[in-house]
mmCIF file of C-alpha atoms in Angstrom:
data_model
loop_
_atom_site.group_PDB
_atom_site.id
_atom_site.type_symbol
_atom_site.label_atom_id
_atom_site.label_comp_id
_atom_site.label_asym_id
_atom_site.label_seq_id
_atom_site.Cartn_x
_atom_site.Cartn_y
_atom_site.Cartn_z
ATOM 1 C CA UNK A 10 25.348 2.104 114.308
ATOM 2 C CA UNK A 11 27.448 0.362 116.761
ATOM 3 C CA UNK A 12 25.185 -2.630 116.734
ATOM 4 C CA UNK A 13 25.538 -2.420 113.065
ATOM 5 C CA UNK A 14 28.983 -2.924 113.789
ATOM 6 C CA UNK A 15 28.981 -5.395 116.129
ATOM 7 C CA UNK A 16 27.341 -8.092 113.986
ATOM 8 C CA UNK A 17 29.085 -7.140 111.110
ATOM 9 C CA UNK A 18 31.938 -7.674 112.945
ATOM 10 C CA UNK A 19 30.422 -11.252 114.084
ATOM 11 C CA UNK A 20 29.449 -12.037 110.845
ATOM 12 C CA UNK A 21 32.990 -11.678 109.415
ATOM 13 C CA UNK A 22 34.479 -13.639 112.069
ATOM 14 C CA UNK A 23 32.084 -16.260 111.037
ATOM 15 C CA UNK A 24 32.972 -16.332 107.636
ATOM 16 C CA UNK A 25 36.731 -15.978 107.847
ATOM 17 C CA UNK A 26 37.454 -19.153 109.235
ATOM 18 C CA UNK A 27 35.502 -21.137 107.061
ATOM 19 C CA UNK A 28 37.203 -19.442 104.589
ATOM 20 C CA UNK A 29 40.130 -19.813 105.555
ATOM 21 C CA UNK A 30 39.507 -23.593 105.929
ATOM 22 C CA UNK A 31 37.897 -24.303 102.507
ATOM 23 C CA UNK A 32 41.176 -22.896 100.957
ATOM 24 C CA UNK A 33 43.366 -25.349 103.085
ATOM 25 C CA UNK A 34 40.768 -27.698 102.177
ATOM 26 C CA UNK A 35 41.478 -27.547 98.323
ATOM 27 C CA UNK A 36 45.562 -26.986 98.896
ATOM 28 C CA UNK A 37 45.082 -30.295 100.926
ATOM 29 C CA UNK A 38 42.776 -32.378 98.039
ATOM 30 C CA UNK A 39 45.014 -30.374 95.314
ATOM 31 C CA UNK A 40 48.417 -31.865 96.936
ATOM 32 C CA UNK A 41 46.846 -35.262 97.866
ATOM 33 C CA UNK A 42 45.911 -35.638 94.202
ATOM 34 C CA UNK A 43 48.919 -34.695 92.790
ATOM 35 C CA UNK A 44 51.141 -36.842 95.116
ATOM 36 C CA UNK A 45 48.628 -39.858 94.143
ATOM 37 C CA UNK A 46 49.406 -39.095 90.290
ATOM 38 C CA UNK A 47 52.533 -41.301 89.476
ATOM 39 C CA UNK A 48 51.585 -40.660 85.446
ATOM 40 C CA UNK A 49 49.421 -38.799 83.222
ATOM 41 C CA UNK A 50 48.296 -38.955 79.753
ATOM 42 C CA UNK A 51 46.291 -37.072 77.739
ATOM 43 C CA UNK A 52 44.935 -35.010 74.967
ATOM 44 C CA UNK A 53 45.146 -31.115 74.535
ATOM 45 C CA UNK A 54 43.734 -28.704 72.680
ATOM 46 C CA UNK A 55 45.495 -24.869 72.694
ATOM 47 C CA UNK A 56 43.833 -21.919 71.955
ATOM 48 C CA UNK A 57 45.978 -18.529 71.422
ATOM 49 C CA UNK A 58 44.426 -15.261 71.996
ATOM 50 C CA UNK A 59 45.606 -12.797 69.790
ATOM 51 C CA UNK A 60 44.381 -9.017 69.525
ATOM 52 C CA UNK A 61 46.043 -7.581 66.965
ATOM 53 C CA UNK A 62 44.688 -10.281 64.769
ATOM 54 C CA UNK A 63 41.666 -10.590 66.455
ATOM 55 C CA UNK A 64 41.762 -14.054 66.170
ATOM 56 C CA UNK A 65 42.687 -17.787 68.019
ATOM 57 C CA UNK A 66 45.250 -19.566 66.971
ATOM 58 C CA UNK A 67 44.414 -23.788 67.703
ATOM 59 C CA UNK A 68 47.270 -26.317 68.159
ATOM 60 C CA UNK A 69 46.582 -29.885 69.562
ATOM 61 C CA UNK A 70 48.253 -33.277 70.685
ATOM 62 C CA UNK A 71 48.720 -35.757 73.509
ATOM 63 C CA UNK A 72 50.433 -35.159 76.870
ATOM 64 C CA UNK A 73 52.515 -37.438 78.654
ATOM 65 C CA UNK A 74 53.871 -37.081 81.949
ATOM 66 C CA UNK A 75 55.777 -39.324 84.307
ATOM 67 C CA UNK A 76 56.294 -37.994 88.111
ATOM 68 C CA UNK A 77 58.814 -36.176 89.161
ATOM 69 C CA UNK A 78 60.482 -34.799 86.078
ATOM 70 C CA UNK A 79 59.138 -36.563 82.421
ATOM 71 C CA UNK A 80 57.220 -35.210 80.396
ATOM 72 C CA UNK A 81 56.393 -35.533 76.483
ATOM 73 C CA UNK A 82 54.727 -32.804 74.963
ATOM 74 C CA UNK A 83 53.640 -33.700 71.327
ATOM 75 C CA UNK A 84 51.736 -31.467 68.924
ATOM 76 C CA UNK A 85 49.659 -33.051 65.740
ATOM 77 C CA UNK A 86 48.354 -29.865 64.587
ATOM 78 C CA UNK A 87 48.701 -27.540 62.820
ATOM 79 C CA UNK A 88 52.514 -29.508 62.423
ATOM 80 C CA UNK A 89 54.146 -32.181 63.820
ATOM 81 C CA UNK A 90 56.138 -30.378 66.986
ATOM 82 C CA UNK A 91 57.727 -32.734 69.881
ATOM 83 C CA UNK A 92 59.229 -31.157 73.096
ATOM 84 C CA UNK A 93 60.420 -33.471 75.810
ATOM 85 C CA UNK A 94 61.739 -33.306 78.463
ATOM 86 C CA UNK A 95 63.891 -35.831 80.660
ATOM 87 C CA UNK A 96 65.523 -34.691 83.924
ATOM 88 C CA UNK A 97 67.938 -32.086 83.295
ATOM 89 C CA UNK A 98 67.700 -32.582 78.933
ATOM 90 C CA UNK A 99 65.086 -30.924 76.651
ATOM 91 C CA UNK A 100 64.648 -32.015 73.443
ATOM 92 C CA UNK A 101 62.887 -30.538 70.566
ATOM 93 C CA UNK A 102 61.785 -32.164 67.145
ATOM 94 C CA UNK A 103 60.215 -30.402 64.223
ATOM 95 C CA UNK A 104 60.236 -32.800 61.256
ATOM 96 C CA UNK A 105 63.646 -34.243 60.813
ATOM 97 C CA UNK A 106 65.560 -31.647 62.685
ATOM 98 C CA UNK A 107 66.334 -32.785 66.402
ATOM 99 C CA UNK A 108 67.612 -29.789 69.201
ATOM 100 C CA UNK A 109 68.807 -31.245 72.487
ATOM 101 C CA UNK A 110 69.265 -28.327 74.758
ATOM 102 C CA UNK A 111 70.330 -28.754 78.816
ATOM 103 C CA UNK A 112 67.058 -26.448 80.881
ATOM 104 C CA UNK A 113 69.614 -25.104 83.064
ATOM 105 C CA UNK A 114 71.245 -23.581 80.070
ATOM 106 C CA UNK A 115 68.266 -22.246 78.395
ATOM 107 C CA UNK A 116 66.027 -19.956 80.578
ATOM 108 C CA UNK A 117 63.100 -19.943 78.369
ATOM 109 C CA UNK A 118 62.600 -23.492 78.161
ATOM 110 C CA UNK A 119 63.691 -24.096 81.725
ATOM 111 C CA UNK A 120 60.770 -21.959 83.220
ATOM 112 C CA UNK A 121 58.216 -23.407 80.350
ATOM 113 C CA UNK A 122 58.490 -27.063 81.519
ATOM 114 C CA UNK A 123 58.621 -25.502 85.107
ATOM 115 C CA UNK A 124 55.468 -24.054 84.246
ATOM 116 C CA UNK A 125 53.601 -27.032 82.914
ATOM 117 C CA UNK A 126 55.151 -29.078 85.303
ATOM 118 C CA UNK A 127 53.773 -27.073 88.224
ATOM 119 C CA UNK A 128 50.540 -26.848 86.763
ATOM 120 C CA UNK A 129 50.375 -30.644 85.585
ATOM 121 C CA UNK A 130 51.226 -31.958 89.096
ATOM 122 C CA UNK A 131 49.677 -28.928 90.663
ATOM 123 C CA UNK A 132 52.848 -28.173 92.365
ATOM 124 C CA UNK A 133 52.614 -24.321 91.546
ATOM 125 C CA UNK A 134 49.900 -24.095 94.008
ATOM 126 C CA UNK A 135 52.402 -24.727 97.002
ATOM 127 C CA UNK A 136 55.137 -22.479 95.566
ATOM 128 C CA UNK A 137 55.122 -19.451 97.051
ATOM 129 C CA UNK A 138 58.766 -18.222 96.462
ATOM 130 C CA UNK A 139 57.599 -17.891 92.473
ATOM 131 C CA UNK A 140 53.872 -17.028 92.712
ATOM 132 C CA UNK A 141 51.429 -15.374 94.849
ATOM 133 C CA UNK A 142 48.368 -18.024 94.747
ATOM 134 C CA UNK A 143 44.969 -17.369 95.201
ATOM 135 C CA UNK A 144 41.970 -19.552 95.457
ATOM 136 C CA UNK A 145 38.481 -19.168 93.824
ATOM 137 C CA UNK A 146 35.476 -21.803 93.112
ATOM 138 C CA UNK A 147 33.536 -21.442 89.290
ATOM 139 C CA UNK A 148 30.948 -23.610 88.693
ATOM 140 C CA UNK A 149 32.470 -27.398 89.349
ATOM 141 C CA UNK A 150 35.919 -26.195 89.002
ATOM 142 C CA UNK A 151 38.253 -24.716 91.756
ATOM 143 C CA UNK A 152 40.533 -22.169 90.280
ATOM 144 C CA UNK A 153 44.012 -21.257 91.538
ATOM 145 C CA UNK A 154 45.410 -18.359 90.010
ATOM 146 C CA UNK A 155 49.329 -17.779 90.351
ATOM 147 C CA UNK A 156 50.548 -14.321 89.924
ATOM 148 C CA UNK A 157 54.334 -14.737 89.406
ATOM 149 C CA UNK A 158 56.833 -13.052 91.700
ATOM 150 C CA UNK A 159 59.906 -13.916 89.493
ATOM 151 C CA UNK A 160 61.191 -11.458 87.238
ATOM 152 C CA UNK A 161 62.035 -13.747 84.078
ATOM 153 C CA UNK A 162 58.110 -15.460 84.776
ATOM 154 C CA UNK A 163 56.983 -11.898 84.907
ATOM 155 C CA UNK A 164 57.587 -10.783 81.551
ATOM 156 C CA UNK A 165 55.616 -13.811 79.565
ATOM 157 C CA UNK A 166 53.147 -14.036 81.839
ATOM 158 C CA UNK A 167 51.253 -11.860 84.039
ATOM 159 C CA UNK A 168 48.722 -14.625 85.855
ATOM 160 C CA UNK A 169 48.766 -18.118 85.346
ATOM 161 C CA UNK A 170 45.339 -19.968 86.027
ATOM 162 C CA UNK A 171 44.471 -23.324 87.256
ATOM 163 C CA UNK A 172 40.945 -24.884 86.943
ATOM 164 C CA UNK A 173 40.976 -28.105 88.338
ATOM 165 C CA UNK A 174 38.025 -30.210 89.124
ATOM 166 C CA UNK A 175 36.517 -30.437 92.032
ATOM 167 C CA UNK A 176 35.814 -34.325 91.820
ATOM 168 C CA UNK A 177 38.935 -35.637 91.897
ATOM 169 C CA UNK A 178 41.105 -33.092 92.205
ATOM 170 C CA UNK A 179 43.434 -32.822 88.910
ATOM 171 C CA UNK A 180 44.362 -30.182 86.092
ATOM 172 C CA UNK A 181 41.517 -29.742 83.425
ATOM 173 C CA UNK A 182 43.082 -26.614 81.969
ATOM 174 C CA UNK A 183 45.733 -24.157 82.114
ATOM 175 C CA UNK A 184 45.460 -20.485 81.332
ATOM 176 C CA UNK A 185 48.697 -18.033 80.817
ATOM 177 C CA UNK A 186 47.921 -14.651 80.512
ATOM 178 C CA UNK A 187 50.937 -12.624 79.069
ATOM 179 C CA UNK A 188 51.672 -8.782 80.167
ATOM 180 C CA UNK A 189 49.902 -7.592 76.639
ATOM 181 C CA UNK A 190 46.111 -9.405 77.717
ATOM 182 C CA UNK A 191 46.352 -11.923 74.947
ATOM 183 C CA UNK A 192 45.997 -15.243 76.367
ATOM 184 C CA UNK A 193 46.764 -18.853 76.125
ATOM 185 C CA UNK A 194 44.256 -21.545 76.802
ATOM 186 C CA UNK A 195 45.409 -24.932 77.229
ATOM 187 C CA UNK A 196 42.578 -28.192 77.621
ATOM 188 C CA UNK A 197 43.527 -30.877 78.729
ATOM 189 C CA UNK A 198 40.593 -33.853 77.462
ATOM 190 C CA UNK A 199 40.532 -37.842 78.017
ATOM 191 C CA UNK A 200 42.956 -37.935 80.740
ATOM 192 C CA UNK A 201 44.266 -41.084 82.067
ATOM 193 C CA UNK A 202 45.924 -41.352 85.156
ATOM 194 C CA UNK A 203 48.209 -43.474 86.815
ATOM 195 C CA UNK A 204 48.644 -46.135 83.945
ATOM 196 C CA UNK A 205 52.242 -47.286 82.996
ATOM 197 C CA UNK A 206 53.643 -45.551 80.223
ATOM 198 C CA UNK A 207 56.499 -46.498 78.129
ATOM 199 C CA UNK A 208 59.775 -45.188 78.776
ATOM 200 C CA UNK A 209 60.272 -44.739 74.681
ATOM 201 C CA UNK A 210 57.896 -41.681 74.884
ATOM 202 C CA UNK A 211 60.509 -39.541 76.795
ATOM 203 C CA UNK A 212 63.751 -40.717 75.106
ATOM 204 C CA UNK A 213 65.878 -37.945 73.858
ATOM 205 C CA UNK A 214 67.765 -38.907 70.447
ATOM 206 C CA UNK B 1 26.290 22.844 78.566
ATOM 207 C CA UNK B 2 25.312 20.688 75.146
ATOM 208 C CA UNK B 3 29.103 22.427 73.513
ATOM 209 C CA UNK B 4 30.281 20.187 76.407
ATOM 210 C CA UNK B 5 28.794 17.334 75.699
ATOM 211 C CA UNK B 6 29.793 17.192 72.023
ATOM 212 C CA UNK B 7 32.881 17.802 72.789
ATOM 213 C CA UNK B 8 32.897 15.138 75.878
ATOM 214 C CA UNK B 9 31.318 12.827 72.698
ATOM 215 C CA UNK B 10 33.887 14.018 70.220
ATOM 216 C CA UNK B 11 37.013 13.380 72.995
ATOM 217 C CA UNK B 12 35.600 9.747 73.762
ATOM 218 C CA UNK B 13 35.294 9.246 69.857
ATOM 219 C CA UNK B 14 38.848 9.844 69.229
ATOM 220 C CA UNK B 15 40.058 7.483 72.227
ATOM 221 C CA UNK B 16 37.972 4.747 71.110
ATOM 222 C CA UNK B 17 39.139 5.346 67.641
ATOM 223 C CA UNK B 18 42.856 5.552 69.073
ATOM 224 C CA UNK B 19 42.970 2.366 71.331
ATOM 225 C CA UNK B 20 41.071 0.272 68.622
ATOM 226 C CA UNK B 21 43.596 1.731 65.562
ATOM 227 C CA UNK B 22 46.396 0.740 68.275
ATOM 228 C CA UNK B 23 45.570 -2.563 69.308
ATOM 229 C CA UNK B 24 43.924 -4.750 66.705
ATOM 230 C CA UNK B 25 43.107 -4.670 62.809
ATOM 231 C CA UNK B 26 40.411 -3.078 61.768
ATOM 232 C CA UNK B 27 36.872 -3.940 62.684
ATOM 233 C CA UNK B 28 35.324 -5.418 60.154
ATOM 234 C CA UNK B 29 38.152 -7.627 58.877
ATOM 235 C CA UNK B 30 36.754 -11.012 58.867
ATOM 236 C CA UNK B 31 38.976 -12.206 56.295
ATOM 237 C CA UNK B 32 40.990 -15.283 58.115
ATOM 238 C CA UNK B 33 44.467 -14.666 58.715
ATOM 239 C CA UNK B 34 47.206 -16.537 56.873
ATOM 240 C CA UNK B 35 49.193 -18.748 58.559
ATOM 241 C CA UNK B 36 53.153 -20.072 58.744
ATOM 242 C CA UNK B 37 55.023 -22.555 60.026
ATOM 243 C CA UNK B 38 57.686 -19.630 61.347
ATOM 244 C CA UNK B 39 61.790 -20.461 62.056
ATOM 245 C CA UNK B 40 64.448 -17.466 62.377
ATOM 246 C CA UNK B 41 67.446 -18.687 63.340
ATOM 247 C CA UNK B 42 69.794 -16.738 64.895
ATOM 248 C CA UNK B 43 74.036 -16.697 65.139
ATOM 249 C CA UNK B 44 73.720 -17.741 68.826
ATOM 250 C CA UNK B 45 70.137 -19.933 68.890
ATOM 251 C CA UNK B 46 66.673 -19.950 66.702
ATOM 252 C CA UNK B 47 62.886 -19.549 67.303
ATOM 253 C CA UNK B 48 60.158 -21.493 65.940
ATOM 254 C CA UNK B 49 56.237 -21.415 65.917
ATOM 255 C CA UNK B 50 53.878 -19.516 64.114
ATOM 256 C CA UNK B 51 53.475 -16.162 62.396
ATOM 257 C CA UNK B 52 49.972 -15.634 61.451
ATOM 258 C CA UNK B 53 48.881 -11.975 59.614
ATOM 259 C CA UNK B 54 45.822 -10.688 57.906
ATOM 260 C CA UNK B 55 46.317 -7.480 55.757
ATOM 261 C CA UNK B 56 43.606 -4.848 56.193
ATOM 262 C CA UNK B 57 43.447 -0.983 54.634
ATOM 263 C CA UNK B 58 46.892 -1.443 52.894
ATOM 264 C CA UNK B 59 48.477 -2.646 56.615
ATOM 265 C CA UNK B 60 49.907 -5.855 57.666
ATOM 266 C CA UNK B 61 48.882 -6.646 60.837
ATOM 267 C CA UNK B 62 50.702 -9.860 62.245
ATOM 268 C CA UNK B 63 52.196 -12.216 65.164
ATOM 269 C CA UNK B 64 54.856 -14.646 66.213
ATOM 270 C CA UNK B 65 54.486 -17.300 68.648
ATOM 271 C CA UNK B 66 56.318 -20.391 69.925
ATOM 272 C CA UNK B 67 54.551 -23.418 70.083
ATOM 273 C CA UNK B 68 53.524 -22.979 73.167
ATOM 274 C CA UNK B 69 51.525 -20.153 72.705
ATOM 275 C CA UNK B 70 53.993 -17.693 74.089
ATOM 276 C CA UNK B 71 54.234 -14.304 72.344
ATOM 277 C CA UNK B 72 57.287 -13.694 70.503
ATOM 278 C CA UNK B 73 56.168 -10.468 69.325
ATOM 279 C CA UNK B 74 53.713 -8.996 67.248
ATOM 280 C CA UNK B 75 53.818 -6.606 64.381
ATOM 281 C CA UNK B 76 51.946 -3.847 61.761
ATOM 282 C CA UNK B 77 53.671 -3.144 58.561
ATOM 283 C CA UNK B 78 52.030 0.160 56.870
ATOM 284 C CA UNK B 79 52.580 0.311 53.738
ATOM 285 C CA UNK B 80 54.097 -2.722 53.129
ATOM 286 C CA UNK B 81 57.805 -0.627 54.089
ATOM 287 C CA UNK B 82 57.775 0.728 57.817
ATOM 288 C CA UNK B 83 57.702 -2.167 60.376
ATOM 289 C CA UNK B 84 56.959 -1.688 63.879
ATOM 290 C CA UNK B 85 56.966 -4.353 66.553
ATOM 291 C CA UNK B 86 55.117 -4.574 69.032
ATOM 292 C CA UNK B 87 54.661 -6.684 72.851
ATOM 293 C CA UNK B 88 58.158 -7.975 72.166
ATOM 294 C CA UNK B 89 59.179 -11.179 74.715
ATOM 295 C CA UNK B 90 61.625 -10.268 76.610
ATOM 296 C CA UNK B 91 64.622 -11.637 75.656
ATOM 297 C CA UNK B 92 64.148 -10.179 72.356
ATOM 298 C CA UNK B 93 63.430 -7.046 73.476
ATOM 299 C CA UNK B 94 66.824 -5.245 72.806
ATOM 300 C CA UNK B 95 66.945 -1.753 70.381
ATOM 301 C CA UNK B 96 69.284 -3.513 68.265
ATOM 302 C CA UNK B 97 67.009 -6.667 67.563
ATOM 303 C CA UNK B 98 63.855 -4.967 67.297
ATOM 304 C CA UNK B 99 65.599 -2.896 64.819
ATOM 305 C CA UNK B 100 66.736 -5.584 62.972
ATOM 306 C CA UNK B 101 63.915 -7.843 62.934
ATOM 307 C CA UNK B 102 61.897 -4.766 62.006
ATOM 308 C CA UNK B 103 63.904 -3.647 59.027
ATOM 309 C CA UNK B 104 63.796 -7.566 57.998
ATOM 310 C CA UNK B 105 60.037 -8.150 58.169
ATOM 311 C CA UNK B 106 59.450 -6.254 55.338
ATOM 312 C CA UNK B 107 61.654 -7.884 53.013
ATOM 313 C CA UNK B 108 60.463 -11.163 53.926
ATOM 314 C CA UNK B 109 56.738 -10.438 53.253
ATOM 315 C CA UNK B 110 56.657 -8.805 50.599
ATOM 316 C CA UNK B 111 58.091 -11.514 48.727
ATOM 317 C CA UNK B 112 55.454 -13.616 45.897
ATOM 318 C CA UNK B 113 52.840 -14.869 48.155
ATOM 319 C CA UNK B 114 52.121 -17.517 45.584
ATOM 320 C CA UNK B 115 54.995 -19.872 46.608
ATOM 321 C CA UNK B 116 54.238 -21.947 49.931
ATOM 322 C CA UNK B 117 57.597 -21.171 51.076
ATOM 323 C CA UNK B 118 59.193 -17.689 52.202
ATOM 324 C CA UNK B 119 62.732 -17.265 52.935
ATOM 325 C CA UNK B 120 64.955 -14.236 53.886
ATOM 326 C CA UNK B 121 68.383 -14.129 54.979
ATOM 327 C CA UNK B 122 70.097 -10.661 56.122
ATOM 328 C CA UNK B 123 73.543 -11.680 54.938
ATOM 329 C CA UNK B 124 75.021 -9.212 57.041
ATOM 330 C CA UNK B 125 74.047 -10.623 60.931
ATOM 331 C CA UNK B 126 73.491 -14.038 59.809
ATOM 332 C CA UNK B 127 69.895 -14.318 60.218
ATOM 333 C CA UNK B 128 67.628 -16.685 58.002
ATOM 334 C CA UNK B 129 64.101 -16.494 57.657
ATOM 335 C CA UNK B 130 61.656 -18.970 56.719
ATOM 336 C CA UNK B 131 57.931 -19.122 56.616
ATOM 337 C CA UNK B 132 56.326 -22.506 55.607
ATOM 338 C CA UNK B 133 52.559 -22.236 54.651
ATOM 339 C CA UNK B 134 50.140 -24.042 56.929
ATOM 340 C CA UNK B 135 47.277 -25.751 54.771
ATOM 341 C CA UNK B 136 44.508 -26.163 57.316
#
């Protein structure tokens, strides 16, 4: 029994480490990517989970995203839907009507582009004052899985997952799981990085 | 020994039959759900997405989201009268909203399904409704 023990013991030791490594390993590759991403553009395709429907619910469009604080999130289908946002100023179009809101006046939309943010730039994986972060491999993707610590993240979502590949290191997909199980997929396909884009995409009318 | 076992059978029975009756239409209901371009706009701000809702057994079972996916809440009309929300996001989730958006619901869909376009307003806390049809 206590020889049992012993190399159980041993064998832990052995592994731990390693472990323990692999996962500063990927926070390493995860944050040399993502400081080596200036820009980003690409398509996405968003699936919705919903039980009480028992269905999915598909939206898609392009993504663009300009280090440290750009972005242009633009949905084709089912309607035309633009958010962007642009340092401190959010802007939302639906058809003709325009909504220019400031993020540090509206808390939903502040800790939305937070969200994407962090997970487009993999910044979430380092910030450990809003999620605990864990670290798992699945086939050829390395998945990070943020369990928010913040009240306000807490109540839309209850995890928040990562995949990113283990090639070169970038988002392939986002997952938000809300507090009722239902779940929102996001894909991100045909991404381009770190080509100039123009500065049009992100103006706010 | 076997009474115990029917009634283990019958107790697990019922549960199932609860949690499914609770959480999602029907089984069986393959019928795909209708879909709306959703906007509610409110004294003090506005939310816009998508309400999807399939009808099943005389129920309306339904959901708002954003555009980002995020839940606004979802809902089961019985009866096409009583309205009760459900998984409502946070900010929403006051008594007096729920309430409100609950005793609103109704009014909005049961209006002519025919016309692509749905609108509601409760005169009374200044809240308009509209539902655009979304031809896939």
């Amino acid at each position: 029994m206590k020889q049992a023990t012993i190399i159980i013991s041993f064998l832990l030791l052995s592994i731990l480490p390693v472990k323990a490594q692999t996962d500063n390993e990927i926070i390493a590759n995860i944050e040399k990517a993502s400081k080596e991403m200036t820009s980003l553009q690409c398509s996405f395709t968003q699936k919705k989970q919903v039980s009480i429907i028992d269905e999915v619910i598909t939206s898609s469009g392009v993504l663009y995203y300009l280090r440290d604080t750009k972005l242009c999130w633009e949905y084709k289908k089912p309607y035309s839907y633009k958010f962007i946002m642009n340092g401190d100023k959010v802007m939302l179009k639906s058809g003709n009507t325009v909504n220019v809101f400031d993020t540090k006046s509206n808390k939903m939309f502040s800790q939305i582009s937070k969200l994407i943010i962090s997970g487009v730039d993999g910044s979430g994986i380092s910030d450990k004052t809003r999620f605990d972060v864990s670290f798992a491999t699945k086939g050829k993707d390395v998945v990070v899985t943020l369990v928010p610590k913040t009240k306000d993240i807490k109540k839309m979502f209850s995890e928040v997952l990562l995949h990113f590949d283990v090639q070169g290191y970038f988002i392939k997909e986002i997952e938000m799981i809300e507090p009722s199980g239902d779940k929102t997929d996001i894909i991100l396909t045909d991404r381009i990085i770190n080509k100039s884009i123009d500065e049009k995409v992100f103006h706010i009318e | 020994m076997k009474r115990f076992f029917i009634l283990s059978s019958l107790l697990l029975l019922f549960l199932a039959g609860c949690s499914v009756q609770h959480k999602v239409v029907p089984a069986g209901n393959d019928v795909p759900s209708q879909k709306y371009k959703m906007e509610v706009v409110f004294p003090k701000g506005e939310i816009s997405g998508i309400m999807a809702f399939k009808r099943a057994g005389g129920n309306m079972y339904g959901t708002a989201v954003n555009e980002f996916g995020v839940k606004v809440f979802d809902f089961v009309l019985t009866g096409g009268k009583r309205c009760k929300l459900k998984n409502v996001t946070g900010f929403l989730n006051k008594w007096y909203i729920r309430r409100t958006i609950s005793k609103d619901l109704p009014e909005l869909l049961n209006m002519d399904f025919a016309e692509d376009a749905l609108e509601y307003v409760n005169y009374r806390q200044n809240i308009k409704y509209k539902l655009i049809l979304i031809k896939e």
